[in-house]
Amino acid sequence: MDKKSLSERDICTKFISPALVEAGWDAMSQIREEVTITKGRITVRGKLVSRGKAKRADYVLYYKSKIPIAIVEAKDNNHAVGDGIQQAIGYAESLDVPFAFSSNGDGFVFHDLSGSTSTPELNLGLDEFPSPEELWSRYRAWKGLTTAEEPTFLQDYYDDGSGKEPRYYQMTAINRVMEAIAKGQDRLLLVMATGTGKTYTAFQIIWRLWKAGKKKRILFLADRNVLVDQTMVNDFRPFGGAMAKLSTRSKVIERDDGSTEEITTAIGKKRRIDTAYEIYLGLYQAITGPEEKKKLFKEFSPDFFDLIVIDECHRGSAAEDSAWREILEHFSSATQIGLTATPKETKYISNIDYFGEPVYTYSLKQGIEDGFLAPYKVVKVHIDRDVEGYRPEAGQLDRDGEEVEDREYNTKDFDRKLVLDERTKLVAKKISDFLRESGDPYQKSIIFCVDQEHAGRMRQALINENPKLVAENSRYVMRITGNDKEGQEQLDNFIDPESKYPVLVTTSRLLSTGVDAQTCRLIVLDREVNSMTEFKQIVGRGTRVHEDTNKLYFTLIDFRGATSHFADPDFDGDPVQIYEPGPDDPIDPPEPPTGGEDDPDDPSEPGGDDGGGGTITDPPPGGGKIKKVYVDGVSATIVTERVQYLDADGKLVTESLRDFTKRALTKHFASLDDFIRRWEASKRKAALLEELEVEGLPLELIASEIGKELDPFDLVCHVAFDKKPLTRRERAENVKKRDVFTKYGEQAKAVLDALLAKYADEGVMNLDDANVLRIAPFSELGTPLQLVKAFGGKDEFEKAVQELQAELYKEAM
């Protein structure tokens, strides 16, 4: 057998897999091939949306299900044995495993990332691959796991038989938490970007600890009713009869699959708690309150719970005087896990100070890079009144006939202290224009306003901008705020991908967190966002990918300069501890002074006293009631507007589709000569184009922007290297002028002429595909068999077409 002639898959089947089995690895339970790690980054430029290439490991080796310990990367035998090792190391780092191998079928290169050996990389023969027990022993040493801790770490995941698997980062997060708890850590923080499956991750952690007998009574706390209810009927459903909600109100909830389920409650009508359950889920407003009689959590003994999981723990749980903290301190003997997308760090509040450094972090930037989260483009709109400010004319009267205070008003004042109605109308018109120009006025959108009153005025302005759409359905535009009962009743419909209405939703803070709006395609900021925590949460409303509705990216329109947070190095960096206690200061951050300015946009603690409550009320701006001044007749216009995109490094850049394509192509091809050489060497031109498409560079859109019928070859030469292009028709005519097909008979020449015409008219690249001979005009020249025979056979036909393609590009070579 000639190894050099074998494909990579043959090398795997005939050499690598047998070597693994021979070393003791079980083919059914420990060896998985072609394991997809990431989905492939989504790239957006103008109307161009494409997915990059997914990362896929040739082999992942597991000690037991979902406990990966090694990566094997395979290459065909034309590669050296170690050619795949760097790729394997990259995959190993992603999966948090310490062992990476590369093979070409002759042997293995073994790289040990654990740092436990003085020779981290070794060459091994095919018969020297380590056994599962050998690698597990080294893995245990790397993790520092004792014999007593091992059973907890190895407890099985929940498997419903559907084939659903945790994503690689979820698996890493779960295993990191299991390891930490097995070792006795009792305060843990897990940081995962919005939309990356924190609740499912939490379920697997709780399930494994519960089944292992490590944690027998568990409390899951959240601050939104919808979060608790949906968690119970979806991710936590396998707990079945062992689970109940700390609420007095039983209700029927719709599951993700459309079926319904009744919520089991654990609080009787006399507000007595049934302590017979093992898994409790609760809205913290339901079990605590400002009055002692409302502190139902105190009916549980302090040592009742073994584990408490706090969802969205950034929302005040770390504040010393918060309702969350009171509950956590009551159950201080329990292991406590904080889940958050945005670690809260201000001078006065720190959940890192309480929970400790995160055991695992999966950021928004990483989620977008991997293709699990939707990227976004940012439209920055500058209004003249915001840029230049507004000073009333002498004697200017407001709507009530009172003189407007003579001073300079700026963007911080608008809609908070001073209302310019024309500005509101302009914003509504710009939003509506965007939706119309996009071709889809029904894309779900959230418009963030200064306060509830501003949200009401914005709702009216949007209605007046879209009278026909509102006439179709009055719910086309709705305000959903804490004091609007009718609006809140439509929240579930807005979230539901199957529900068309509402479409445009105005709000102030109610929708900034905890709302799983999978199909939200537009987020509008018409208020300042001074809190980095809240800004990340707002961006998170759009980052969910929804493949069924082709929602692969979203747009953020910024009227107030809030997206300046993107330039902040902390936007998606690691959490930073800001509080620095002095020698005589307490370890816990001190209580913030009244009127502190560190986080003016952070919502106040929600109220509510039972499981049916949890209504979020928007605090009045600045902490008190401010009388707004309404000024009519003051014009407002758009000064500038620009569109920015995320680049490969996660930074916002302003560039055209053409600029982006040029930059990407010059990275792919070092020079014009390099491109021409690769084009000439490629037998299938379409294969080279497919390679570009995988990297997010389909060329059709740039071709339509240029407006010429250019061959992909000319597109690359022209866009990337500024070479004067020829149209497809010009290239075809040049070949005809050279009369290069005289050696062929009449029928063969007729086929080549028809191929040239098809290339000129339609840009067909795979001219050597004999199937093209089955359609007109070729079918009029003869049967495919007759036409191929006119060249002397299939090989000669393919050779003739390759010569034709070479002639097409002759003057460029």
PDB file of N, CA and C in Angstrom, residues 37 55-58 71-75 79-95 97 99-103 108-113 120-121:
ATOM      1  N   ILE A  37     -15.892  22.053  17.196  1.00  0.00           N
ATOM      2  CA  ILE A  37     -15.632  22.835  18.409  1.00  0.00           C
ATOM      3  C   ILE A  37     -16.347  24.184  18.321  1.00  0.00           C
ATOM      4  N   LYS A  55     -14.107  25.298  13.553  1.00  0.00           N
ATOM      5  CA  LYS A  55     -12.965  24.512  14.033  1.00  0.00           C
ATOM      6  C   LYS A  55     -13.445  23.092  14.311  1.00  0.00           C
ATOM      7  N   ARG A  56     -12.710  22.130  13.780  1.00  0.00           N
ATOM      8  CA  ARG A  56     -13.130  20.736  13.933  1.00  0.00           C
ATOM      9  C   ARG A  56     -11.898  19.884  14.230  1.00  0.00           C
ATOM     10  N   ALA A  57     -11.909  19.243  15.376  1.00  0.00           N
ATOM     11  CA  ALA A  57     -10.788  18.382  15.771  1.00  0.00           C
ATOM     12  C   ALA A  57     -10.962  17.001  15.151  1.00  0.00           C
ATOM     13  N   ASP A  58      -9.874  16.435  14.627  1.00  0.00           N
ATOM     14  CA  ASP A  58      -9.963  15.102  14.029  1.00  0.00           C
ATOM     15  C   ASP A  58     -10.332  14.049  15.059  1.00  0.00           C
ATOM     16  N   ILE A  71      -6.304  15.611  22.530  1.00  0.00           N
ATOM     17  CA  ILE A  71      -6.643  15.928  21.142  1.00  0.00           C
ATOM     18  C   ILE A  71      -5.647  15.233  20.224  1.00  0.00           C
ATOM     19  N   VAL A  72      -6.128  14.654  19.128  1.00  0.00           N
ATOM     20  CA  VAL A  72      -5.245  14.092  18.103  1.00  0.00           C
ATOM     21  C   VAL A  72      -5.592  14.754  16.772  1.00  0.00           C
ATOM     22  N   GLU A  73      -4.611  15.386  16.151  1.00  0.00           N
ATOM     23  CA  GLU A  73      -4.831  16.007  14.840  1.00  0.00           C
ATOM     24  C   GLU A  73      -4.150  15.150  13.785  1.00  0.00           C
ATOM     25  N   ALA A  74      -4.888  14.818  12.728  1.00  0.00           N
ATOM     26  CA  ALA A  74      -4.384  13.925  11.687  1.00  0.00           C
ATOM     27  C   ALA A  74      -4.020  14.703  10.430  1.00  0.00           C
ATOM     28  N   LYS A  75      -3.015  14.203   9.716  1.00  0.00           N
ATOM     29  CA  LYS A  75      -2.635  14.736   8.404  1.00  0.00           C
ATOM     30  C   LYS A  75      -2.389  13.549   7.473  1.00  0.00           C
ATOM     31  N   HIS A  79       2.403  14.869   4.605  1.00  0.00           N
ATOM     32  CA  HIS A  79       2.846  15.791   5.641  1.00  0.00           C
ATOM     33  C   HIS A  79       3.801  15.074   6.593  1.00  0.00           C
ATOM     34  N   ALA A  80       4.593  15.856   7.299  1.00  0.00           N
ATOM     35  CA  ALA A  80       5.442  15.297   8.349  1.00  0.00           C
ATOM     36  C   ALA A  80       4.577  14.904   9.535  1.00  0.00           C
ATOM     37  N   VAL A  81       5.067  14.033  10.374  1.00  0.00           N
ATOM     38  CA  VAL A  81       4.293  13.506  11.495  1.00  0.00           C
ATOM     39  C   VAL A  81       3.851  14.614  12.453  1.00  0.00           C
ATOM     40  N   GLY A  82       4.628  15.683  12.570  1.00  0.00           N
ATOM     41  CA  GLY A  82       4.291  16.746  13.528  1.00  0.00           C
ATOM     42  C   GLY A  82       3.629  17.958  12.924  1.00  0.00           C
ATOM     43  N   ASP A  83       3.221  17.875  11.655  1.00  0.00           N
ATOM     44  CA  ASP A  83       2.665  19.056  10.990  1.00  0.00           C
ATOM     45  C   ASP A  83       1.347  19.534  11.609  1.00  0.00           C
ATOM     46  N   GLY A  84       0.647  18.652  12.319  1.00  0.00           N
ATOM     47  CA  GLY A  84      -0.635  19.056  12.904  1.00  0.00           C
ATOM     48  C   GLY A  84      -0.557  19.430  14.369  1.00  0.00           C
ATOM     49  N   ILE A  85       0.661  19.465  14.943  1.00  0.00           N
ATOM     50  CA  ILE A  85       0.754  19.616  16.396  1.00  0.00           C
ATOM     51  C   ILE A  85       0.316  20.996  16.872  1.00  0.00           C
ATOM     52  N   GLN A  86       0.643  22.047  16.109  1.00  0.00           N
ATOM     53  CA  GLN A  86       0.238  23.384  16.559  1.00  0.00           C
ATOM     54  C   GLN A  86      -1.278  23.549  16.517  1.00  0.00           C
ATOM     55  N   GLN A  87      -1.887  22.943  15.507  1.00  0.00           N
ATOM     56  CA  GLN A  87      -3.350  22.948  15.425  1.00  0.00           C
ATOM     57  C   GLN A  87      -3.948  22.197  16.613  1.00  0.00           C
ATOM     58  N   ALA A  88      -3.345  21.055  16.933  1.00  0.00           N
ATOM     59  CA  ALA A  88      -3.825  20.250  18.064  1.00  0.00           C
ATOM     60  C   ALA A  88      -3.697  21.006  19.377  1.00  0.00           C
ATOM     61  N   ILE A  89      -2.610  21.740  19.545  1.00  0.00           N
ATOM     62  CA  ILE A  89      -2.405  22.517  20.767  1.00  0.00           C
ATOM     63  C   ILE A  89      -3.488  23.586  20.899  1.00  0.00           C
ATOM     64  N   GLY A  90      -3.821  24.244  19.787  1.00  0.00           N
ATOM     65  CA  GLY A  90      -4.888  25.248  19.810  1.00  0.00           C
ATOM     66  C   GLY A  90      -6.218  24.661  20.241  1.00  0.00           C
ATOM     67  N   TYR A  91      -6.562  23.501  19.701  1.00  0.00           N
ATOM     68  CA  TYR A  91      -7.812  22.840  20.092  1.00  0.00           C
ATOM     69  C   TYR A  91      -7.756  22.402  21.561  1.00  0.00           C
ATOM     70  N   ALA A  92      -6.609  21.908  21.996  1.00  0.00           N
ATOM     71  CA  ALA A  92      -6.456  21.463  23.383  1.00  0.00           C
ATOM     72  C   ALA A  92      -6.672  22.630  24.345  1.00  0.00           C
ATOM     73  N   GLU A  93      -6.137  23.785  24.005  1.00  0.00           N
ATOM     74  CA  GLU A  93      -6.320  24.961  24.865  1.00  0.00           C
ATOM     75  C   GLU A  93      -7.785  25.373  24.922  1.00  0.00           C
ATOM     76  N   SER A  94      -8.482  25.294  23.798  1.00  0.00           N
ATOM     77  CA  SER A  94      -9.912  25.636  23.777  1.00  0.00           C
ATOM     78  C   SER A  94     -10.710  24.693  24.662  1.00  0.00           C
ATOM     79  N   LEU A  95     -10.393  23.395  24.608  1.00  0.00           N
ATOM     80  CA  LEU A  95     -11.138  22.392  25.371  1.00  0.00           C
ATOM     81  C   LEU A  95     -10.606  22.192  26.785  1.00  0.00           C
ATOM     82  N   VAL A  97      -7.772  20.933  27.827  1.00  0.00           N
ATOM     83  CA  VAL A  97      -7.137  19.631  28.040  1.00  0.00           C
ATOM     84  C   VAL A  97      -5.624  19.786  27.890  1.00  0.00           C
ATOM     85  N   PHE A  99      -3.218  17.505  26.825  1.00  0.00           N
ATOM     86  CA  PHE A  99      -2.436  16.620  25.964  1.00  0.00           C
ATOM     87  C   PHE A  99      -2.839  16.774  24.497  1.00  0.00           C
ATOM     88  N   ALA A 100      -1.845  17.006  23.637  1.00  0.00           N
ATOM     89  CA  ALA A 100      -2.093  17.194  22.197  1.00  0.00           C
ATOM     90  C   ALA A 100      -1.188  16.267  21.406  1.00  0.00           C
ATOM     91  N   PHE A 101      -1.753  15.642  20.379  1.00  0.00           N
ATOM     92  CA  PHE A 101      -0.999  14.707  19.537  1.00  0.00           C
ATOM     93  C   PHE A 101      -1.190  15.073  18.071  1.00  0.00           C
ATOM     94  N   SER A 102      -0.184  14.760  17.266  1.00  0.00           N
ATOM     95  CA  SER A 102      -0.281  14.901  15.811  1.00  0.00           C
ATOM     96  C   SER A 102       0.211  13.604  15.185  1.00  0.00           C
ATOM     97  N   SER A 103      -0.397  13.231  14.031  1.00  0.00           N
ATOM     98  CA  SER A 103       0.033  12.000  13.364  1.00  0.00           C
ATOM     99  C   SER A 103      -0.213  12.093  11.865  1.00  0.00           C
ATOM    100  N   PHE A 108       3.459   9.340  16.159  1.00  0.00           N
ATOM    101  CA  PHE A 108       2.804  10.470  16.814  1.00  0.00           C
ATOM    102  C   PHE A 108       3.838  11.458  17.326  1.00  0.00           C
ATOM    103  N   VAL A 109       3.460  12.740  17.321  1.00  0.00           N
ATOM    104  CA  VAL A 109       4.172  13.738  18.114  1.00  0.00           C
ATOM    105  C   VAL A 109       3.253  14.064  19.282  1.00  0.00           C
ATOM    106  N   PHE A 110       3.794  14.013  20.501  1.00  0.00           N
ATOM    107  CA  PHE A 110       3.015  14.207  21.728  1.00  0.00           C
ATOM    108  C   PHE A 110       3.495  15.479  22.411  1.00  0.00           C
ATOM    109  N   HIS A 111       2.574  16.424  22.615  1.00  0.00           N
ATOM    110  CA  HIS A 111       2.907  17.662  23.322  1.00  0.00           C
ATOM    111  C   HIS A 111       2.133  17.688  24.639  1.00  0.00           C
ATOM    112  N   ASP A 112       2.861  17.833  25.748  1.00  0.00           N
ATOM    113  CA  ASP A 112       2.260  17.866  27.081  1.00  0.00           C
ATOM    114  C   ASP A 112       2.165  19.324  27.541  1.00  0.00           C
ATOM    115  N   LEU A 113       0.932  19.843  27.647  1.00  0.00           N
ATOM    116  CA  LEU A 113       0.735  21.229  28.063  1.00  0.00           C
ATOM    117  C   LEU A 113       0.644  21.382  29.573  1.00  0.00           C
ATOM    118  N   PRO A 120       8.595  18.721  27.032  1.00  0.00           N
ATOM    119  CA  PRO A 120       7.159  18.793  26.752  1.00  0.00           C
ATOM    120  C   PRO A 120       6.735  18.142  25.445  1.00  0.00           C
ATOM    121  N   GLU A 121       7.661  17.908  24.501  1.00  0.00           N
ATOM    122  CA  GLU A 121       7.252  17.339  23.222  1.00  0.00           C
ATOM    123  C   GLU A 121       8.118  16.134  22.866  1.00  0.00           C
TER     124      GLU A 121
END
